[in-house]
Amino acid sequence: MRFRSRNFNWAEHRLDYAKRKKFALVANSTGTFSTGKFSTSPAISDWKSQGFKHKVDSDWPFQKSPDAKMQSSFAALLDPNLSQAHSVIGIHIHLFLYSNCELFSLALLKEKASSGLVAMASTDREVDTTAAPSYDNEDVTKHVILNEKAMDAEFDKENQITPDGGEPTLSEKTSLRHIAENLPLSAWLVAVVELCERFTYYGMSGLFQNYVQRPRDGSEGRGALGMDHQGATGLTTFFQFWCYVTPILGAIIADQYLGKYKTIVLFCIVYMVGLLVLVCTSIPTALDHGSGIGGFVVAILIIGLGTGGIKSNVAPLIADQYKRKKMAITTTKKGERVIIDPALTIQRIYMIFYGCINLGSLSLLATPYMELYIDFWPAYLLCLCMFMVGTLTIVLGRKYYVVRPPQGSVITNAFRALWIMIKNRNTDAAKPSWQNEHNGVSTVSWDDHFVDELKRALVACRVFAFYPIYWVVYGQFSGNFVTQAGQMEGHGIPNDLMQNFDPISIIVFIPILETCIYPVMRRMKIPFPPITRISLGFIVASLAMMYAAIVQHLIYSAGPCYDHPLCAASEIDGSGQGNRVHIAIQTPAYVFIGLSEIFASVSGLEYAYTKAPPSMKSFVQSMFLLTNAFGSALAEALTPAAFDPAIMWMFTGLAVASFVCGLIFYAIFHHLNAKEDDMNALDAEDDEPEAPLDAERRQSKPE
């Protein structure tokens, strides 16, 4: 085949391929060359309208735009029939690619042609950095023909049909629908364990505000320790802080010594000891003998240690149950060819995981009534019994779990590698290959791939830096929101019952998003990657705070106590009844908080798992959880502002802070959305057993 005048059926055929590759090289009216990412498909006429001058400077340097992702081919279309006003110049393109495709130059050979050429150059990574050689017209034509053959071969490869179970081609990845796979049984068992643990955690901690704040005489409702609002807020905030510091210890034990499974079992035992202390010191006899405050402090220290050791390991353990690391083609019952996408499956796993967390947190539907009509200790006893169910599930289900062994000194190696990076001011300096070239450390116990994974984990840790602000906002629902509810007319509804609207909203919205919204967005090719979801979570959380500030203003505007709720004027039968505002008006604030969790918290769990090396899943998860501890510390600093009437302005300030952080977060990290697939692909390079597609299909067929 020779390159002479061609009809545009051929050109459109090749142009369509180039457009699917997302990039094309075109000449503009000044004779320079540029690249651009197509948001819409340009017509042939758009290309024809680009005039060509007689000369184009050779060795034109070109810096690729930061958001441009190099694809496998570029195209230059020159049409002699529509460029008769210009002496058309056949241009042969040499494409030089450098490291990471960050910079390349174009050597543009100019040969006067009697007829135009339709030239396509494939990026075969020519290693030729010399000055552009001089070709005669025949050599140019010959070389372009070779490039066309290379293009034909790649075009055929990209358009072949991959059989079920095979890895999809680039064209299939862009044209076929991506789906999530169903969860294995072992993942559901881990979800049940987390449900039981969260039932316990929320069921007891949701009572702490009243337990610590109110006195036993019942003048303010059911209470025990009588340490007033600020004292209760301080202790409960410390408990939250402690619960999110201790995951670091659990992560180190798991990743370096015992593994995730054994570590979870160990800290379940610790957790039960703390629950026993709480139950025993909350019975009336113990309170009468002054054991309440001391017992409560000891209990929250032990419980915080137990829940922290579980937290950092149960989230990565549930994702470990899913073995597939690479995309695979499959056919649904309806005959549609789709792509099983591990990233979407991990997203589904954490959506279900978070749904189970919030299903467990509905224990607050029961424990506040047990507190109100019986006492605190039966509610704490119920939590202990439920936790025992979760412990039995983790122990008896041992044979079903995928359990990774610990990797020895992986945490130590990670910190050693970080020190080498810092010392040399180069993130590649910790690689053995770099050390060998620069006469560095004689021997290291890791390979280059470990350093690449560590760099990916550092990216995740940078993303987590904004989360403390979010957790300050989130923490309001179990503290100051409870107090706010107590300042309104309850109409028989306990003030600490209102916080159940947070998990209820999550349980309602997760299925809607997972089965309706997200699939529709994928069908419409609308990306919704983690960084975007996290940013949206911050903004929705700001709406919750703004609404809470409005509710607080309504409370201060109503009698009988106005900006000092629960004053003596509101007491009926010795108990404060709150200002004349219905407690149900607070509901939307909890709904906003719940929706923000789906975007920010679930995506954070997902990001912590997918960006962590396999040997450091628990440790990176603990880094994410540590941001909650920093959030609790910030909330502790705000405790002096949690009084009437200043608390309304505290809510307003948090609303502004969360909104601004969401915008800044997106501005800084949105470029990571484009690198999402590349970073996730590092896991596929590890020696992980793949789930056989046929076995998975026998369990369940995707719809």
XYZ file of C-alpha atoms in Angstrom:
703
model
C 0.000 0.000 0.000
C 1.349 3.413 -0.968
C 0.565 6.772 0.514
C -1.048 8.724 -2.263
C -4.369 10.515 -2.450
C -6.842 8.686 -0.242
C -10.558 8.860 0.264
C -11.655 9.915 3.716
C -13.231 6.600 4.677
C -9.719 5.405 5.421
C -8.821 8.636 7.164
C -11.951 8.589 9.303
C -11.218 4.985 10.221
C -7.742 5.875 11.438
C -8.807 9.164 12.963
C -11.426 7.352 15.023
C -8.675 5.151 16.420
C -6.518 8.174 17.206
C -9.440 9.889 18.935
C -10.091 6.827 21.063
C -6.483 7.124 22.155
C -7.544 10.581 23.378
C -4.648 12.497 21.767
C -3.725 13.650 18.304
C -0.869 15.689 16.874
C -2.057 18.426 14.519
C -0.522 21.353 12.686
C -1.982 24.777 13.248
C -1.918 27.810 10.986
C 1.473 28.993 12.217
C 3.136 25.742 11.393
C 3.825 24.667 14.969
C 2.570 21.413 16.389
C 0.513 20.884 19.483
C -1.393 18.174 21.279
C -4.757 18.296 22.874
C -7.144 16.066 24.762
C -10.491 15.757 23.022
C -13.563 16.495 25.086
C -15.637 16.096 21.935
C -14.846 14.358 18.689
C -13.696 16.887 16.065
C -14.953 16.434 12.538
C -12.606 15.972 9.592
C -13.482 19.480 8.442
C -11.977 20.831 11.650
C -8.691 19.300 10.633
C -8.977 20.553 7.074
C -9.394 24.122 8.214
C -5.905 24.111 9.724
C -3.617 25.741 7.122
C 0.009 24.726 6.680
C 2.909 27.037 5.992
C 5.903 26.085 3.863
C 8.367 25.721 6.718
C 8.284 24.234 10.156
C 11.229 24.617 12.508
C 12.973 21.364 13.320
C 13.656 20.063 16.832
C 10.625 21.895 18.175
C 10.632 21.371 21.979
C 7.332 20.539 23.518
C 6.492 20.292 27.215
C 3.586 17.992 27.847
C 0.793 19.539 29.880
C 0.683 18.185 33.465
C -2.744 16.628 33.116
C -2.014 14.978 29.776
C -1.633 11.235 29.853
C 0.470 9.918 26.979
C -1.334 7.313 24.927
C 0.152 4.900 22.428
C -0.207 6.848 19.206
C -0.388 10.295 17.687
C -1.632 11.257 14.268
C -0.889 13.957 11.746
C -3.366 14.376 8.911
C -2.411 16.437 5.907
C -4.935 16.773 3.085
C -3.448 18.033 -0.197
C -6.848 18.439 -1.854
C -7.937 21.141 0.571
C -4.586 22.845 1.007
C -3.943 23.888 -2.580
C -3.392 27.486 -1.540
C -0.342 26.257 0.307
C 2.455 24.169 -1.138
C 1.769 21.174 1.038
C 4.778 19.820 2.811
C 4.992 16.138 3.706
C 6.144 16.043 7.277
C 7.743 12.997 8.825
C 7.573 12.875 12.579
C 10.163 11.375 14.895
C 8.832 11.085 18.404
C 11.391 10.923 21.171
C 10.102 9.731 24.536
C 11.946 10.378 27.736
C 11.591 9.052 31.289
C 8.027 8.868 32.595
C 6.808 10.483 29.363
C 7.183 13.864 31.037
C 9.119 15.557 28.225
C 9.494 14.794 24.545
C 10.708 16.654 21.493
C 9.603 16.507 17.876
C 12.124 16.377 15.066
C 10.203 17.635 12.044
C 11.640 16.620 8.678
C 10.628 18.810 5.765
C 10.481 17.386 2.273
C 8.718 19.145 -0.603
C 6.091 16.745 -1.952
C 4.245 16.845 -5.218
C 1.259 15.232 -3.516
C 0.171 15.238 0.095
C 0.646 12.495 2.617
C -1.645 11.098 5.248
C 0.970 10.223 7.845
C 0.560 8.282 11.048
C 3.435 7.795 13.437
C 3.375 5.122 16.136
C 5.134 5.707 19.416
C 7.575 2.850 19.190
C 9.970 4.658 21.561
C 12.736 5.265 19.030
C 16.033 5.768 20.837
C 17.420 8.364 18.449
C 18.471 11.648 19.995
C 20.642 12.827 17.117
C 19.757 15.728 14.885
C 17.062 15.065 12.349
C 18.587 13.209 9.362
C 17.920 14.141 5.758
C 15.605 11.816 3.856
C 14.685 11.941 0.239
C 11.060 11.647 -0.743
C 11.232 7.871 -1.279
C 12.747 7.265 2.166
C 10.070 9.353 3.809
C 7.327 7.417 2.054
C 8.918 4.088 2.977
C 9.240 5.009 6.632
C 5.668 6.254 6.834
C 4.473 2.983 5.309
C 6.308 1.100 8.069
C 4.604 3.302 10.623
C 1.247 2.539 9.050
C 1.931 -1.178 9.407
C 2.804 -0.675 13.052
C -0.433 1.258 13.438
C -2.375 -1.523 11.728
C -0.892 -4.119 14.085
C -1.699 -2.083 17.165
C -5.155 -1.253 15.853
C -5.913 -4.959 15.330
C -4.572 -5.798 18.785
C -6.684 -3.130 20.433
C -9.855 -4.216 18.655
C -9.649 -7.957 19.195
C -12.308 -9.498 21.432
C -10.912 -10.678 24.744
C -12.388 -13.974 25.988
C -14.073 -14.214 29.386
C -11.511 -14.222 32.155
C -8.926 -12.305 30.121
C -7.568 -8.872 30.885
C -9.366 -6.218 28.788
C -7.614 -4.183 26.127
C -7.446 -0.405 26.243
C -10.377 -0.023 23.863
C -12.459 -2.465 25.926
C -11.645 -0.554 29.103
C -13.078 2.597 27.570
C -16.057 1.058 25.770
C -17.341 -1.685 28.102
C -19.250 -1.116 31.319
C -17.295 -1.627 34.538
C -18.973 -3.532 37.372
C -18.176 -4.551 40.928
C -17.961 -8.190 41.916
C -19.992 -9.819 44.678
C -18.377 -10.221 48.095
C -17.053 -13.618 49.230
C -18.507 -15.276 52.357
C -15.443 -14.471 54.452
C -15.909 -10.746 53.787
C -19.478 -10.931 55.081
C -18.238 -12.649 58.263
C -15.763 -9.837 58.885
C -18.600 -7.354 58.301
C -20.656 -9.121 61.007
C -17.727 -8.826 63.430
C -17.512 -5.104 62.755
C -21.289 -4.753 63.149
C -21.113 -6.291 66.632
C -18.135 -4.157 67.658
C -19.814 -0.967 66.475
C -23.073 -1.968 68.207
C -21.064 -2.102 71.401
C -19.052 1.062 70.812
C -21.924 3.342 69.859
C -24.399 1.774 72.269
C -22.207 2.602 75.250
C -20.407 5.781 74.094
C -23.715 7.372 73.079
C -24.681 7.321 76.760
C -21.425 8.801 78.029
C -22.532 12.439 77.697
C -25.538 11.979 79.994
C -23.675 9.474 82.224
C -20.879 11.953 82.959
C -22.722 15.298 82.707
C -25.882 14.774 84.736
C -26.075 14.136 88.489
C -27.687 11.029 89.982
C -30.515 12.982 91.625
C -32.422 13.158 88.308
C -32.778 16.939 88.322
C -31.593 17.055 84.704
C -32.743 13.590 83.706
C -30.986 10.241 84.162
C -27.315 10.715 85.102
C -24.501 9.322 87.220
C -21.315 11.363 87.712
C -22.584 14.999 87.623
C -19.515 16.611 86.012
C -21.516 19.268 84.034
C -21.426 19.942 80.270
C -17.783 20.914 79.843
C -16.532 18.059 82.006
C -18.576 15.527 80.059
C -17.515 16.969 76.702
C -13.873 16.896 77.793
C -13.950 13.231 78.872
C -15.917 12.003 75.874
C -13.634 13.919 73.516
C -10.584 12.382 75.212
C -12.138 8.942 74.747
C -12.547 9.588 71.023
C -8.954 10.814 70.838
C -7.648 7.738 72.659
C -9.629 5.372 70.439
C -7.914 6.776 67.356
C -4.356 6.889 68.720
C -4.238 3.241 69.781
C -4.734 1.873 66.225
C -1.031 2.590 65.620
C -0.114 -0.006 68.244
C -2.542 -2.509 66.750
C -1.135 -1.893 63.269
C 2.485 -2.436 64.322
C 1.605 -5.665 66.132
C -0.354 -6.917 63.111
C 2.002 -5.948 60.280
C 5.200 -6.916 62.056
C 4.426 -9.669 64.559
C 1.042 -11.430 64.708
C -0.875 -10.648 61.519
C -4.303 -9.036 61.331
C -6.398 -12.005 62.463
C -4.500 -12.865 65.662
C -4.210 -9.185 66.553
C -7.983 -8.743 66.294
C -8.572 -11.749 68.573
C -6.054 -10.401 71.113
C -7.644 -6.957 71.285
C -11.146 -8.441 71.472
C -10.102 -9.931 74.809
C -8.754 -6.554 75.956
C -12.010 -4.889 74.871
C -14.125 -7.325 76.921
C -12.069 -6.608 80.046
C -12.804 -2.890 79.668
C -16.524 -3.563 79.199
C -16.606 -5.656 82.369
C -15.021 -2.779 84.313
C -17.604 -0.343 82.910
C -20.561 -2.592 83.776
C -19.332 -3.337 87.293
C -18.581 0.300 88.199
C -21.889 1.644 86.847
C -24.176 -0.403 89.082
C -25.841 1.655 91.863
C -23.813 0.037 94.658
C -20.495 0.943 93.003
C -21.677 4.500 92.354
C -22.778 4.853 95.974
C -19.269 3.874 97.088
C -17.579 6.436 94.827
C -16.278 4.012 92.197
C -18.012 5.751 89.324
C -15.418 8.283 88.154
C -12.369 6.070 88.699
C -14.048 3.064 87.127
C -15.174 5.112 84.144
C -11.658 6.444 83.458
C -10.091 2.965 83.719
C -12.827 1.494 81.526
C -12.442 4.026 78.703
C -8.650 3.563 78.731
C -8.938 -0.222 78.347
C -11.842 -0.055 75.882
C -9.981 2.535 73.814
C -6.973 0.225 73.638
C -9.173 -2.672 72.548
C -11.179 -0.818 69.930
C -8.030 0.777 68.506
C -6.349 -2.589 68.022
C -9.424 -3.857 66.200
C -10.017 -0.714 64.124
C -6.682 -0.692 62.326
C -6.996 -4.346 61.305
C -10.634 -5.140 60.619
C -10.931 -2.636 57.736
C -7.970 -4.063 55.753
C -8.944 -7.634 56.727
C -12.321 -7.370 54.988
C -10.694 -6.096 51.779
C -8.048 -8.848 51.986
C -10.839 -11.375 51.478
C -11.148 -10.186 47.867
C -8.244 -11.627 45.880
C -8.609 -10.246 42.377
C -6.087 -7.537 41.492
C -6.553 -7.151 37.720
C -9.566 -6.293 35.593
C -11.248 -9.214 33.835
C -13.845 -9.639 31.101
C -17.064 -11.513 31.858
C -20.526 -11.868 30.340
C -23.701 -11.204 32.306
C -26.859 -13.321 32.227
C -28.292 -10.839 29.729
C -25.376 -11.423 27.361
C -23.663 -8.097 27.984
C -19.867 -8.136 28.020
C -18.643 -6.203 31.051
C -15.422 -5.648 32.957
C -15.017 -6.821 36.542
C -13.161 -3.897 38.091
C -11.289 -4.611 41.369
C -11.313 -0.902 42.265
C -15.114 -0.816 42.092
C -15.310 -4.021 44.123
C -13.130 -2.521 46.857
C -15.401 0.533 46.788
C -18.436 -1.759 47.192
C -16.731 -3.670 50.023
C -16.195 -0.494 51.999
C -19.699 0.762 51.276
C -21.094 -2.482 52.723
C -18.548 -2.384 55.548
C -19.619 1.142 56.439
C -23.253 0.148 56.156
C -22.641 -2.598 58.740
C -20.889 -0.091 60.983
C -23.963 2.103 60.955
C -26.353 -0.812 61.264
C -24.508 -1.670 64.457
C -24.695 1.908 65.639
C -28.489 1.597 65.711
C -27.917 0.159 69.170
C -28.644 3.741 70.175
C -32.290 2.989 69.444
C -32.267 0.602 72.408
C -29.694 1.777 74.945
C -31.120 5.300 75.551
C -34.498 3.784 76.486
C -32.767 1.282 78.780
C -30.958 4.250 80.338
C -34.201 6.239 80.660
C -36.476 3.547 82.072
C -34.040 1.211 83.877
C -30.447 2.421 84.378
C -27.092 2.730 82.651
C -25.644 -0.616 83.682
C -28.215 -2.810 81.825
C -27.449 -0.861 78.644
C -23.725 -1.455 79.122
C -24.403 -5.140 79.810
C -26.311 -5.443 76.520
C -23.268 -4.016 74.732
C -21.005 -6.568 76.416
C -23.238 -9.458 75.318
C -23.305 -8.236 71.718
C -19.538 -7.907 71.677
C -19.199 -11.514 72.782
C -21.230 -12.535 69.707
C -18.741 -10.705 67.480
C -15.786 -12.331 69.229
C -17.273 -15.797 68.714
C -17.820 -14.994 65.022
C -14.177 -14.050 64.471
C -12.942 -17.139 66.339
C -15.317 -19.759 64.911
C -15.030 -18.450 61.340
C -11.240 -18.845 61.268
C -11.175 -21.460 58.495
C -13.024 -19.176 56.061
C -10.727 -16.158 56.262
C -7.928 -15.219 53.892
C -5.142 -14.500 56.388
C -1.895 -12.845 55.359
C 1.144 -13.685 57.489
C 3.066 -10.783 59.072
C 6.010 -9.465 57.060
C 8.594 -9.255 59.825
C 10.373 -5.925 60.058
C 8.256 -4.152 57.433
C 7.493 -1.120 59.640
C 11.156 -0.794 60.581
C 12.139 -1.046 56.924
C 9.590 1.605 56.003
C 11.025 4.096 58.488
C 14.589 3.264 57.377
C 13.615 3.882 53.765
C 11.921 7.155 54.732
C 15.081 8.296 56.507
C 17.176 7.550 53.397
C 14.694 9.533 51.271
C 14.840 12.511 53.632
C 18.621 12.399 53.966
C 19.147 12.370 50.194
C 16.155 14.612 49.395
C 15.114 12.112 46.764
C 12.213 9.670 47.002
C 14.068 7.197 44.781
C 17.174 7.244 46.981
C 15.929 4.303 49.058
C 15.828 2.006 46.023
C 18.636 -0.593 45.887
C 19.217 0.329 42.229
C 19.788 3.985 43.176
C 22.071 2.973 46.045
C 24.189 0.832 43.724
C 24.581 3.655 41.218
C 25.492 6.252 43.848
C 27.646 4.122 46.186
C 25.079 4.377 48.930
C 24.059 1.863 51.598
C 25.772 -1.413 50.804
C 22.791 -3.655 51.508
C 19.119 -3.046 52.144
C 16.510 -5.691 52.876
C 13.922 -4.410 50.393
C 13.627 -4.068 46.628
C 12.716 -1.220 44.269
C 9.069 -2.286 44.222
C 8.824 -1.863 48.012
C 10.003 1.747 47.646
C 7.444 2.396 44.889
C 4.719 1.069 47.189
C 5.995 3.186 50.070
C 5.847 6.294 47.864
C 2.256 5.434 47.006
C 1.469 5.111 50.724
C 2.994 8.541 51.327
C 0.596 9.990 48.747
C -2.295 8.588 50.788
C -0.882 10.064 53.992
C -0.698 13.490 52.328
C -4.353 13.185 51.364
C -5.253 12.378 54.983
C -3.755 15.657 56.226
C -7.057 17.539 55.810
C -9.186 14.998 57.654
C -8.780 16.381 61.218
C -11.035 19.317 60.278
C -13.648 16.895 59.003
C -13.494 14.809 62.187
C -14.025 17.891 64.358
C -17.276 18.457 62.475
C -18.241 14.781 62.576
C -17.619 14.551 66.323
C -20.286 17.136 67.048
C -23.104 14.653 66.427
C -22.252 12.532 69.485
C -21.440 15.446 71.780
C -22.750 18.953 71.256
C -25.644 17.769 69.079
C -26.834 15.630 72.007
C -26.663 18.647 74.300
C -28.483 20.756 71.698
C -31.280 18.165 71.502
C -31.614 18.356 75.278
C -32.265 22.099 75.008
C -35.472 21.520 73.009
C -38.841 20.030 73.873
C -38.386 16.274 73.570
C -42.059 15.194 73.509
C -41.046 11.876 75.064
C -37.974 11.390 72.826
C -34.672 11.043 74.745
C -32.155 13.654 73.623
C -29.470 11.033 72.911
C -31.869 9.096 70.671
C -31.733 11.735 67.926
C -28.206 10.768 66.884
C -29.654 7.580 65.370
C -30.708 9.627 62.360
C -27.034 9.684 61.349
C -26.696 5.902 60.846
C -30.261 5.649 59.526
C -29.463 8.159 56.798
C -26.302 6.206 55.919
C -28.197 2.908 55.762
C -30.773 4.535 53.459
C -28.333 6.354 51.164
C -25.714 3.601 50.700
C -28.049 1.242 48.748
C -29.372 4.182 46.721
C -25.871 5.257 45.748
C -24.538 1.731 45.197
C -27.448 0.380 43.143
C -28.787 3.505 41.417
C -26.610 6.613 41.391
C -23.132 5.140 40.893
C -24.133 2.611 38.163
C -25.943 5.351 36.229
C -22.886 7.591 36.470
C -20.684 4.760 35.179
C -23.049 4.109 32.266
C -22.906 7.806 31.396
C -19.087 7.774 31.674
C -19.190 10.329 34.505
C -16.161 9.714 36.722
C -16.558 10.030 40.484
C -13.092 9.168 41.822
C -12.058 9.196 45.501
C -10.583 12.708 45.633
C -13.796 14.183 44.240
C -15.923 12.174 46.679
C -13.817 13.266 49.651
C -14.059 16.936 48.639
C -17.831 16.632 48.369
C -17.910 15.036 51.829
C -16.254 18.112 53.347
C -18.764 20.418 51.686
C -21.804 18.392 52.783
C -20.412 18.334 56.346
C -20.276 22.134 56.258
C -24.004 22.134 55.459
C -24.613 20.079 58.611
C -22.790 22.638 60.742
C -24.578 25.554 59.137
C -27.926 23.907 59.781
C -26.930 23.216 63.412
C -26.099 26.916 63.828
C -29.544 27.825 62.483
C -31.230 25.402 64.914
C -29.219 26.876 67.786
C -30.399 30.349 66.780
C -34.012 29.126 66.834
C -33.473 27.706 70.326
C -32.075 31.017 71.589
C -35.013 32.847 70.011
C -37.615 30.745 71.862
C -38.766 30.812 75.452
C -38.906 30.268 78.262
C -35.116 30.475 78.735
C -33.952 31.930 75.397
C -30.125 31.976 75.216
C -29.769 30.092 78.518
C -31.760 26.872 77.965
C -32.686 24.554 80.841
C -32.958 27.433 83.306
C -35.253 27.167 86.319
C -38.201 28.547 84.339
C -38.237 25.441 82.132
C -38.402 22.902 84.967
C -41.428 20.645 85.297
C -41.467 18.233 88.236
C -37.844 19.157 88.933
C -36.559 18.394 85.427
C -35.616 20.945 82.732
C -37.761 20.637 79.597
C -35.912 22.900 77.158
C -37.092 25.820 75.066
C -40.236 25.666 72.956
C -38.658 24.182 69.812
C -39.546 20.651 68.690
C -36.644 18.236 68.921
C -37.399 16.800 65.446
C -36.177 20.001 63.786
C -32.624 18.768 64.417
C -33.033 15.768 62.059
C -31.575 17.302 58.842
C -28.278 18.035 60.607
C -27.803 14.299 61.229
C -28.822 13.490 57.652
C -26.181 15.869 56.284
C -23.541 14.352 58.571
C -24.490 10.843 57.434
C -24.329 11.733 53.754
C -20.957 13.397 54.237
C -19.617 10.214 55.862
C -20.499 8.163 52.784
C -18.376 10.466 50.649
C -15.525 11.370 53.009
C -15.173 8.535 55.515
C -15.913 5.591 53.204
C -13.613 7.000 50.525
C -10.918 7.511 53.156
C -11.084 3.851 54.205
C -10.979 2.831 50.546
C -8.039 5.132 49.807
C -6.092 3.900 52.837
C -6.422 0.301 51.659
C -5.846 0.703 47.927
C -2.810 2.993 48.301
C -1.062 0.951 50.997
C 1.506 -1.766 50.222
C 0.156 -5.271 50.982
C 2.601 -5.571 53.875
C 1.524 -2.235 55.416
C -2.262 -2.206 55.043
C -2.900 -1.983 58.788
C -0.270 0.684 59.355
C -1.589 3.004 56.633
C -5.108 2.382 57.925
C -3.910 3.459 61.370
C -2.517 6.663 59.835
C -5.977 7.402 58.473
C -7.538 6.681 61.865
C -4.912 8.854 63.543
C -6.401 11.863 61.767
C -9.514 11.244 63.847
C -7.368 11.539 66.963
C -6.050 14.897 65.767
C -9.639 15.912 65.101
C -10.549 14.959 68.657
C -7.605 17.002 69.951
C -8.852 20.017 68.004
C -12.342 19.416 69.362
C -10.857 19.289 72.870
C -9.330 22.707 72.247
C -12.779 23.981 71.260
C -14.384 22.701 74.474
C -14.193 26.129 76.229
C -16.351 27.534 73.393
C -19.050 24.911 73.941
C -21.290 27.016 76.172
C -24.420 29.089 75.708
C -24.715 31.321 73.750
C -21.237 31.036 72.129
C -21.810 27.546 70.744
C -23.882 28.941 67.858
C -20.808 30.779 66.571
C -18.676 27.684 67.055
C -21.035 25.788 64.710
C -20.797 28.646 62.196
C -16.998 28.656 62.320
C -16.859 24.893 61.764
C -19.180 25.243 58.770
C -16.870 27.791 57.148
C -13.743 25.764 57.975
C -15.153 22.547 56.496
C -16.322 24.259 53.303
C -13.006 26.019 52.723
C -11.045 22.833 53.443
C -13.133 20.951 50.886
C -12.279 23.488 48.184
C -8.577 23.625 49.070
C -8.397 19.826 49.266
C -9.760 19.470 45.737
C -7.480 22.185 44.372
C -4.387 20.469 45.780
C -5.160 16.810 45.123
C -7.534 16.624 42.140
C -4.616 15.668 39.860
C -4.417 12.327 41.711
C -7.734 11.317 40.148
C -5.939 10.859 36.816
C -3.323 8.617 38.457
C -5.822 6.452 40.326
C -5.633 3.392 38.053
C -1.845 3.546 37.783
C -1.375 3.636 41.564
C -3.879 0.836 42.116
C -2.113 -1.289 39.487
C 0.934 -1.656 41.746
C -0.948 -4.253 43.804
C -1.246 -6.437 40.706
C 2.547 -6.729 40.593
C 2.625 -8.561 43.924
C 2.436 -12.313 44.110
C -1.183 -12.513 45.162
C -3.394 -15.513 44.419
C -6.068 -14.625 41.894
C -9.656 -15.632 42.425
C -10.533 -18.043 39.556
C -13.199 -16.434 37.423
C -15.087 -19.659 36.859
C -15.324 -20.371 40.568
C -16.505 -16.833 41.217
C -19.110 -17.133 38.461
C -20.456 -20.357 39.947
C -21.120 -18.511 43.204
C -22.994 -15.662 41.566
C -23.614 -14.386 38.064
C -23.554 -10.586 37.616
C -26.797 -9.130 36.403
